[in-house]
Rosetta silent file (secondary structure, phi, psi, omega in degrees, C-alpha in Angstrom):
SEQUENCE: MPSLLFPPLLASLNIWQVFLITDHVGQVVIGLLAIFSIFAWALMMGKYSELKKLRQLNFAFERKLAEERHILDLPENLKNRRDIPYADLLADALEAYWRAAAIGKEKGDDTPRSRLEHAENAIQRALARQSLRYEASMIILASLVSGAPFMGLFGTVWGIMEAFGAIAEQGSATLATLAPGVSAALLTTISGLVVAIPSVFGYNILLGNVKTMITELENYASTLADRIELEAK
SCORE:     score description
SCORE:     0.000 S_00000001
   1 L     0.000  -47.655  178.803  -68.714 -120.627   62.134 S_00000001
   2 H   -56.556  -35.463 -179.224  -68.060 -116.836   62.257 S_00000001
   3 H   -67.146  -25.001  178.199  -67.650 -117.077   66.009 S_00000001
   4 H   -83.063  -31.524 -176.846  -64.887 -119.659   65.480 S_00000001
   5 H   -80.302  -34.725 -174.450  -63.125 -117.707   62.762 S_00000001
   6 L  -128.123   54.117 -179.475  -63.141 -114.294   64.412 S_00000001
   7 H   -63.369  -38.484  179.532  -63.283 -114.726   68.203 S_00000001
   8 H   -63.575  -39.578 -179.801  -60.997 -111.760   68.977 S_00000001
   9 H   -64.730  -44.021 -179.839  -63.140 -109.421   66.885 S_00000001
  10 H   -65.617  -38.398  179.169  -66.370 -110.610   68.499 S_00000001
  11 H   -63.090  -41.600 -179.751  -64.828 -110.336   71.948 S_00000001
  12 H   -66.575  -37.167  177.792  -63.782 -106.743   71.294 S_00000001
  13 H   -64.788  -41.726  179.881  -67.276 -105.926   70.019 S_00000001
  14 H   -63.429  -42.597  179.157  -68.833 -107.441   73.139 S_00000001
  15 H   -63.280  -41.847  179.132  -66.526 -105.475   75.428 S_00000001
  16 H   -64.473  -40.155  178.291  -67.331 -102.266   73.583 S_00000001
  17 H   -65.426  -39.501  177.261  -71.055 -102.950   73.840 S_00000001
  18 H   -64.024  -40.185  178.909  -70.698 -103.642   77.545 S_00000001
  19 H   -62.041  -38.575 -176.827  -68.785 -100.374   77.949 S_00000001
  20 H   -68.409  -31.756 -179.071  -71.559  -98.456   76.181 S_00000001
  21 H   -90.606   -2.432  176.087  -74.292  -99.700   78.509 S_00000001
  22 L   -73.697  146.918 -179.444  -72.153  -99.042   81.590 S_00000001
  23 L   -69.693  172.374 -172.719  -73.148  -95.965   83.588 S_00000001
  24 H   -63.741  -39.542  179.445  -71.056  -92.765   83.521 S_00000001
  25 H   -62.432  -45.140  177.864  -69.166  -93.469   86.743 S_00000001
  26 H   -61.431  -40.027  178.681  -68.129  -96.893   85.475 S_00000001
  27 H   -65.406  -38.692  177.765  -67.035  -95.418   82.150 S_00000001
  28 H   -63.896  -45.248  179.483  -64.920  -92.807   83.915 S_00000001
  29 H   -61.468  -44.761  179.745  -63.236  -95.468   86.057 S_00000001
  30 H   -63.998  -41.200  177.978  -62.567  -97.661   83.016 S_00000001
  31 H   -61.825  -42.954  178.190  -61.206  -94.678   81.077 S_00000001
  32 H   -63.972  -41.314  179.092  -58.832  -93.779   83.919 S_00000001
  33 H   -65.738  -34.173  176.432  -57.654  -97.368   84.195 S_00000001
  34 H   -64.805  -41.981  177.012  -57.012  -97.454   80.450 S_00000001
  35 H   -63.415  -43.404  178.889  -54.856  -94.322   80.790 S_00000001
  36 H   -61.741  -37.034  179.682  -53.038  -95.853   83.758 S_00000001
  37 H   -63.950  -46.230  178.195  -52.383  -99.006   81.748 S_00000001
  38 H   -61.699  -43.427 -179.670  -50.790  -97.039   78.887 S_00000001
  39 H   -63.773  -41.216 -179.450  -48.770  -94.996   81.380 S_00000001
  40 H   -64.179  -43.587  179.023  -47.603  -98.125   83.224 S_00000001
  41 H   -64.162  -42.643  178.461  -46.426  -99.809   80.027 S_00000001
  42 H   -63.065  -40.415  179.948  -44.606  -96.664   78.894 S_00000001
  43 H   -65.759  -45.056 -179.031  -42.993  -96.330   82.325 S_00000001
  44 H   -64.346  -44.344 -179.151  -41.881  -99.966   82.452 S_00000001
  45 H   -67.448  -40.319  178.952  -40.431  -99.941   78.942 S_00000001
  46 H   -65.612  -42.131  179.991  -38.701  -96.601   79.503 S_00000001
  47 H   -66.854  -41.229  178.715  -37.209  -97.679   82.836 S_00000001
  48 H   -61.624  -44.076  179.534  -36.019 -100.997   81.437 S_00000001
  49 H   -64.639  -40.245  179.447  -34.341  -99.219   78.523 S_00000001
  50 H   -63.725  -47.190 -179.041  -32.744  -96.659   80.872 S_00000001
  51 H   -64.405  -40.086  178.913  -31.327  -99.292   83.229 S_00000001
  52 H   -62.270  -43.475  179.962  -30.015 -101.368   80.335 S_00000001
  53 H   -65.494  -44.429  179.798  -28.246  -98.354   78.823 S_00000001
  54 H   -62.146  -38.494 -179.676  -26.731  -97.288   82.167 S_00000001
  55 H   -66.361  -41.025  177.609  -25.439 -100.799   82.795 S_00000001
  56 H   -63.454  -43.152  178.488  -23.786 -100.929   79.380 S_00000001
  57 H   -63.423  -40.480  178.907  -22.179  -97.514   79.951 S_00000001
  58 H   -60.838  -48.137 -177.625  -20.959  -98.607   83.390 S_00000001
  59 H   -65.715  -39.498  178.680  -19.309 -101.767   82.087 S_00000001
  60 H   -64.307  -41.370  178.883  -17.698  -99.920   79.165 S_00000001
  61 H   -67.003  -39.014 -179.941  -16.318  -97.266   81.521 S_00000001
  62 H   -63.936  -37.209  177.770  -15.045  -99.897   83.951 S_00000001
  63 H   -65.216  -41.953  178.018  -13.166 -101.620   81.126 S_00000001
  64 H   -64.107  -40.984 -178.365  -11.523  -98.334   80.120 S_00000001
  65 H   -67.033  -33.380  179.414  -10.622  -97.572   83.718 S_00000001
  66 H   -66.481  -24.011  179.263   -9.049 -101.018   84.140 S_00000001
  67 H   -79.629  -15.423 -179.909   -6.654 -100.177   81.311 S_00000001
  68 L   -85.699  131.923 -179.443   -5.361  -97.107   83.166 S_00000001
  69 L   -78.037  -30.923 -178.978   -2.400  -97.709   85.456 S_00000001
  70 L  -129.411  133.045 -178.681   -3.025  -94.559   87.505 S_00000001
  71 L  -108.437   -8.676  178.862   -6.441  -93.046   88.241 S_00000001
  72 L   -74.671  -19.944  179.138   -5.387  -90.017   90.274 S_00000001
  73 L  -128.627   60.193 -179.491   -4.232  -88.256   87.085 S_00000001
  74 L   -81.996  155.791  173.636   -6.744  -89.346   84.498 S_00000001
  75 L   -66.602  159.196 -174.833   -7.460  -87.421   81.279 S_00000001
  76 H   -62.851  -30.950 -177.392  -10.473  -85.103   81.299 S_00000001
  77 H   -68.464  -15.878  175.805  -12.506  -87.313   78.954 S_00000001
  78 H  -100.120  -24.576 -176.035  -12.606  -89.989   81.668 S_00000001
  79 H   -85.074  -24.292 -171.347  -13.027  -87.726   84.684 S_00000001
  80 L  -116.248   42.299  174.833  -15.980  -85.628   83.538 S_00000001
  81 L  -102.923   74.477 -175.081  -18.544  -88.154   82.283 S_00000001
  82 L   -68.863  -16.074  179.722  -21.276  -87.343   84.789 S_00000001
  83 L   -74.704  -14.882  178.868  -23.899  -89.146   82.701 S_00000001
  84 L  -101.421  123.938 -178.366  -22.275  -92.497   83.617 S_00000001
  85 H   -54.695  -45.219 -179.766  -22.843  -93.579   87.254 S_00000001
  86 H   -62.165  -41.484  179.717  -19.394  -95.172   87.592 S_00000001
  87 H   -67.787  -32.720  178.717  -17.737  -92.069   86.153 S_00000001
  88 H   -64.514  -42.025  176.378  -19.753  -89.854   88.496 S_00000001
  89 H   -62.267  -43.510 -179.733  -18.350  -91.705   91.520 S_00000001
  90 H   -63.203  -44.777 -178.334  -14.829  -91.387   90.144 S_00000001
  91 H   -61.735  -44.155  178.577  -15.204  -87.666   89.426 S_00000001
  92 H   -64.218  -40.723 -179.033  -16.482  -86.922   92.933 S_00000001
  93 H   -64.229  -46.281 -178.504  -13.728  -89.007   94.522 S_00000001
  94 H   -68.405  -39.007  178.553  -10.923  -87.327   92.581 S_00000001
  95 H   -61.912  -44.059  178.964  -12.372  -83.859   93.107 S_00000001
  96 H   -67.512  -38.175 -179.188  -12.560  -84.428   96.874 S_00000001
  97 H   -61.248  -50.861 -176.837   -9.087  -85.975   96.956 S_00000001
  98 H   -74.838  -28.576  174.913   -7.332  -83.061   95.254 S_00000001
  99 H   -66.302  -42.726  177.254   -9.405  -80.462   97.097 S_00000001
 100 H   -63.413  -36.945  178.483   -8.342  -82.004  100.406 S_00000001
 101 H   -64.647  -42.850 -179.121   -4.733  -82.019   99.189 S_00000001
 102 H   -65.685  -43.972  179.403   -4.884  -78.317   98.280 S_00000001
 103 H   -66.711  -38.668  179.144   -6.459  -77.304  101.582 S_00000001
 104 H   -63.536  -38.879  179.119   -4.023  -79.481  103.513 S_00000001
 105 H   -67.126  -36.487  178.123   -1.038  -77.855  101.839 S_00000001
 106 H   -64.582  -38.618 -178.478   -2.355  -74.402  102.713 S_00000001
 107 H   -87.667  -11.762  179.185   -2.724  -75.392  106.360 S_00000001
 108 L    81.455   16.745  179.611    0.480  -77.393  106.451 S_00000001
 109 L  -129.191   39.320  179.613   -1.171  -80.673  107.516 S_00000001
 110 L   -73.640  122.453  178.445   -1.573  -82.490  104.206 S_00000001
 111 L  -136.516  150.162  176.922   -1.559  -86.285  104.747 S_00000001
 112 H   -57.726  -35.815 -179.248   -2.594  -89.243  102.550 S_00000001
 113 H   -63.030  -40.473  178.853   -5.036  -90.350  105.259 S_00000001
 114 H   -65.707  -41.726  178.450   -6.871  -87.023  105.140 S_00000001
 115 H   -62.056  -44.713 -178.283   -7.114  -87.150  101.364 S_00000001
 116 H   -63.752  -39.811  179.505   -8.454  -90.698  101.457 S_00000001
 117 H   -62.359  -42.731  178.364  -11.107  -89.857  104.031 S_00000001
 118 H   -66.261  -39.934  178.775  -12.428  -87.024  101.907 S_00000001
 119 H   -64.788  -42.897  179.839  -12.399  -89.214   98.791 S_00000001
 120 H   -65.294  -39.255  176.782  -14.249  -92.044  100.555 S_00000001
 121 H   -63.322  -40.001  178.599  -16.879  -89.635  101.882 S_00000001
 122 H   -65.214  -38.347  178.199  -17.384  -88.274   98.369 S_00000001
 123 H   -63.142  -41.831 -179.599  -17.765  -91.813   97.027 S_00000001
 124 H   -65.220  -39.503  177.779  -20.448  -92.579   99.608 S_00000001
 125 H   -66.226  -43.483  178.544  -22.397  -89.428   98.721 S_00000001
 126 H   -65.419  -36.358  177.684  -22.176  -90.183   95.009 S_00000001
 127 H   -61.490  -45.269  178.349  -23.209  -93.783   95.686 S_00000001
 128 H   -63.821  -40.243 -179.811  -26.359  -92.639   97.476 S_00000001
 129 H   -64.607  -43.417 -179.737  -27.148  -90.173   94.685 S_00000001
 130 H   -71.622  -30.367  175.155  -26.785  -92.771   91.943 S_00000001
 131 H   -63.678  -40.899  176.097  -28.855  -95.299   93.916 S_00000001
 132 H   -64.318  -34.611  177.560  -31.683  -92.764   93.968 S_00000001
 133 H   -64.790  -41.221  177.573  -31.212  -92.335   90.233 S_00000001
 134 H   -62.644  -39.649 -173.959  -31.633  -96.074   89.714 S_00000001
 135 H   -84.780   -3.096 -178.066  -34.777  -96.123   91.865 S_00000001
 136 L   -58.532  138.980  178.469  -36.387  -93.098   90.210 S_00000001
 137 L    77.726  -10.868 -179.449  -39.973  -93.673   88.984 S_00000001
 138 H   -66.837  -32.897  179.615  -40.243  -97.009   90.792 S_00000001
 139 H   -66.001  -32.807  178.304  -42.554  -95.493   93.415 S_00000001
 140 H   -66.575  -45.240  178.671  -44.942  -94.420   90.658 S_00000001
 141 H   -63.901  -39.140  177.869  -45.073  -97.942   89.252 S_00000001
 142 H   -63.741  -36.391  178.279  -45.579  -99.366   92.750 S_00000001
 143 H   -65.945  -38.728  177.533  -48.496  -96.965   93.242 S_00000001
 144 H   -66.236  -39.661  179.802  -50.102  -98.191   90.015 S_00000001
 145 H   -60.688  -43.905 -176.721  -49.639 -101.796   91.098 S_00000001
 146 H   -85.362  -27.984 -174.983  -51.387 -101.211   94.424 S_00000001
 147 H   -85.501  -32.311 -176.478  -53.888  -98.564   93.318 S_00000001
 148 H   -59.926  -45.709  178.207  -55.353 -100.106   90.157 S_00000001
 149 H   -61.117  -34.184  179.194  -57.114 -103.025   91.910 S_00000001
 150 H   -69.366  -35.970  174.741  -58.705 -100.605   94.374 S_00000001
 151 H   -65.102  -40.788  176.276  -60.014  -98.471   91.527 S_00000001
 152 H   -63.694  -38.155  177.883  -61.410 -101.623   89.952 S_00000001
 153 H   -65.613  -38.251  176.316  -62.960 -102.570   93.298 S_00000001
 154 H   -60.124  -45.295  177.868  -64.544  -99.128   93.536 S_00000001
 155 H   -63.589  -36.356  178.378  -66.127  -99.635   90.114 S_00000001
 156 H   -63.380  -48.836  179.910  -67.303 -103.085   91.158 S_00000001
 157 H   -63.175  -41.507  179.524  -69.005 -101.806   94.301 S_00000001
 158 H   -62.617  -42.573  179.994  -70.504  -98.887   92.414 S_00000001
 159 H   -63.867  -39.774  177.953  -71.898 -101.191   89.730 S_00000001
 160 H   -65.392  -40.583  176.670  -73.486 -103.478   92.326 S_00000001
 161 H   -60.940  -41.782  178.464  -75.029 -100.460   94.035 S_00000001
 162 H   -63.516  -39.989 -179.633  -76.422  -99.316   90.697 S_00000001
 163 H   -64.487  -45.483  178.882  -77.863 -102.768   90.031 S_00000001
 164 H   -67.296  -34.896  177.135  -79.624 -102.912   93.410 S_00000001
 165 H   -64.861  -38.797  178.593  -80.828  -99.327   92.970 S_00000001
 166 H   -67.709  -36.992  177.637  -82.341 -100.201   89.611 S_00000001
 167 H   -64.541  -43.161  179.812  -84.091 -103.237   91.110 S_00000001
 168 H   -64.473  -37.047 -177.945  -85.553 -101.096   93.893 S_00000001
 169 H   -74.094  -42.291 -177.543  -86.717  -98.470   91.423 S_00000001
 170 H   -85.020  -24.046 -179.627  -88.230 -100.859   88.869 S_00000001
 171 L    80.194    8.130  179.222  -89.486 -103.394   91.381 S_00000001
 172 L  -151.366  150.208 -178.430  -88.211 -106.332   89.304 S_00000001
 173 L  -101.410   72.134  177.546  -84.869 -107.963   88.557 S_00000001
 174 L   -90.662  167.194  179.804  -84.924 -108.111   84.752 S_00000001
 175 H   -62.878  -40.620  179.739  -81.893 -108.313   82.498 S_00000001
 176 H   -64.556  -31.767 -179.991  -82.446 -104.765   81.276 S_00000001
 177 H   -73.955  -39.950 -175.331  -82.561 -103.543   84.878 S_00000001
 178 H   -85.680  -22.352 -170.540  -79.405 -105.324   85.995 S_00000001
 179 H   -55.803  -51.876 -176.910  -77.282 -104.937   82.848 S_00000001
 180 H   -60.768  -45.241 -178.022  -75.789 -101.447   83.365 S_00000001
 181 H   -67.702  -45.676  179.872  -74.801 -102.026   86.994 S_00000001
 182 H   -65.804  -38.120  178.209  -73.480 -105.547   86.520 S_00000001
 183 H   -60.673  -44.514  178.679  -71.621 -104.472   83.377 S_00000001
 184 H   -62.641  -41.102 -178.083  -69.893 -101.690   85.300 S_00000001
 185 H   -63.246  -47.272 -176.248  -69.016 -104.080   88.120 S_00000001
 186 H   -73.000  -42.899 -175.298  -67.481 -106.728   85.883 S_00000001
 187 H   -70.357  -36.984  177.277  -65.747 -104.454   83.396 S_00000001
 188 H   -69.317  -34.570  175.346  -64.106 -102.246   86.015 S_00000001
 189 H   -62.160  -46.384  178.690  -62.850 -105.339   87.833 S_00000001
 190 H   -62.413  -42.415 -179.023  -61.303 -106.629   84.624 S_00000001
 191 H   -62.217  -41.446  177.883  -59.825 -103.208   83.844 S_00000001
 192 H   -62.096  -41.164  179.306  -58.181 -103.001   87.259 S_00000001
 193 H   -69.609  -34.675  178.230  -56.621 -106.431   86.812 S_00000001
 194 H   -62.252  -34.400  177.002  -55.437 -105.569   83.299 S_00000001
 195 H   -77.530  -46.158 -170.458  -53.461 -102.689   84.797 S_00000001
 196 H   -72.820  -41.585 -173.272  -52.266 -104.444   87.955 S_00000001
 197 H   -63.813  -53.086  176.876  -51.171 -107.851   86.635 S_00000001
 198 H   -63.181  -34.949 -177.349  -48.622 -106.676   84.003 S_00000001
 199 H   -65.674  -39.112 -177.851  -47.497 -103.874   86.330 S_00000001
 200 H   -69.375  -36.814  175.892  -46.708 -106.201   89.226 S_00000001
 201 H   -67.632  -45.318  178.859  -44.613 -108.480   86.990 S_00000001
 202 H   -62.520  -40.534  179.799  -42.860 -105.497   85.424 S_00000001
 203 H   -62.844  -43.949 -179.214  -42.255 -103.906   88.823 S_00000001
 204 H   -65.692  -38.862  177.853  -40.685 -107.073   90.239 S_00000001
 205 H   -64.983  -47.310 -179.850  -38.420 -107.476   87.199 S_00000001
 206 H   -64.435  -39.830  179.391  -37.314 -103.844   87.337 S_00000001
 207 H   -62.513  -39.802  176.437  -36.830 -103.990   91.109 S_00000001
 208 H   -62.699  -40.957  177.795  -34.569 -107.014   90.683 S_00000001
 209 H   -64.512  -41.621  179.854  -32.530 -105.145   88.054 S_00000001
 210 H   -62.489  -45.801  179.882  -32.254 -102.085   90.305 S_00000001
 211 H   -62.292  -40.033  178.477  -31.044 -104.163   93.264 S_00000001
 212 H   -63.286  -44.083 -178.019  -28.472 -105.921   91.079 S_00000001
 213 H   -69.789  -33.533  176.436  -27.163 -102.640   89.695 S_00000001
 214 H   -66.760  -40.175  176.354  -26.951 -101.064   93.154 S_00000001
 215 H   -62.892  -42.980  176.779  -24.902 -104.049   94.347 S_00000001
 216 H   -61.758  -39.043  179.136  -22.620 -103.683   91.315 S_00000001
 217 H   -65.626  -39.993  177.932  -22.288  -99.973   92.077 S_00000001
 218 H   -65.461  -40.462  177.727  -21.334 -100.698   95.686 S_00000001
 219 H   -64.572  -41.320  177.645  -18.716 -103.217   94.565 S_00000001
 220 H   -63.274  -41.755  179.157  -17.301 -100.712   92.097 S_00000001
 221 H   -60.517  -40.469  178.551  -17.201  -98.029   94.822 S_00000001
 222 H   -65.484  -42.582  178.294  -15.212 -100.374   97.073 S_00000001
 223 H   -64.264  -40.296  179.524  -12.782 -101.198   94.259 S_00000001
 224 H   -63.110  -43.763  178.589  -12.394  -97.513   93.433 S_00000001
 225 H   -62.039  -39.253  178.781  -11.592  -96.651   97.048 S_00000001
 226 H   -63.525  -42.929 -178.546   -9.000  -99.431   97.139 S_00000001
 227 H   -65.295  -41.516  178.387   -7.261  -98.183   93.990 S_00000001
 228 H   -63.246  -41.378 -179.379   -7.120  -94.619   95.280 S_00000001
 229 H   -64.518  -41.172  179.669   -5.690  -95.835   98.586 S_00000001
 230 H   -65.365  -39.419 -178.847   -3.002  -97.915   96.862 S_00000001
 231 H   -76.414  -24.974 -177.534   -1.925  -95.033   94.641 S_00000001
 232 H   -76.781  -17.930 -177.238   -1.960  -92.501   97.464 S_00000001
 233 L   -75.295    0.000    0.000    0.644  -94.383   99.490 S_00000001
């Protein structure tokens, strides 16, 4: 009856007992995988929250910008919001546009085409910079996804080696002889999967969000370039 009423508690006790009889190498591997698991969850939750916030800021800024009839002479509160990706593209574009205009007037060859080329180049640079911002930390999560199973495999192989070494030393394959090595093999395998399985799902979800937001950013950049070109004529 107790085993039916409290299966999670008994399972946790069994896992802890298995961990205690695991050799030191296995315990180190399991401890590292536990740290990696906590780090992966924190990274996934933080990245998801960051992308969600940036997307909300982008859409809010785009709505404000749509209400403006002219974007070449925007107020400062709309031009200098570098924390918003969409605003960062706009700020770089306008800065390049007016800088090209000033230099062109000094040289006597100021043309709308020259201004537009400088603005479009600035938009492309800002687009690349913000894409890198979206993708930040994803390589770390990808490394955890691919590295955790290999760490678990290392613990598995080590545990099997320990089990065979104990058999050779004792000359018999008893439960007491095999327990530490087999425990290390099984528990490290489970630990590696516990890290890798949630991480691979989280990575794929985040990667999909990043790709969507980069596409939205590219569409916004194209729209921004069009508006500047229309107003410059």
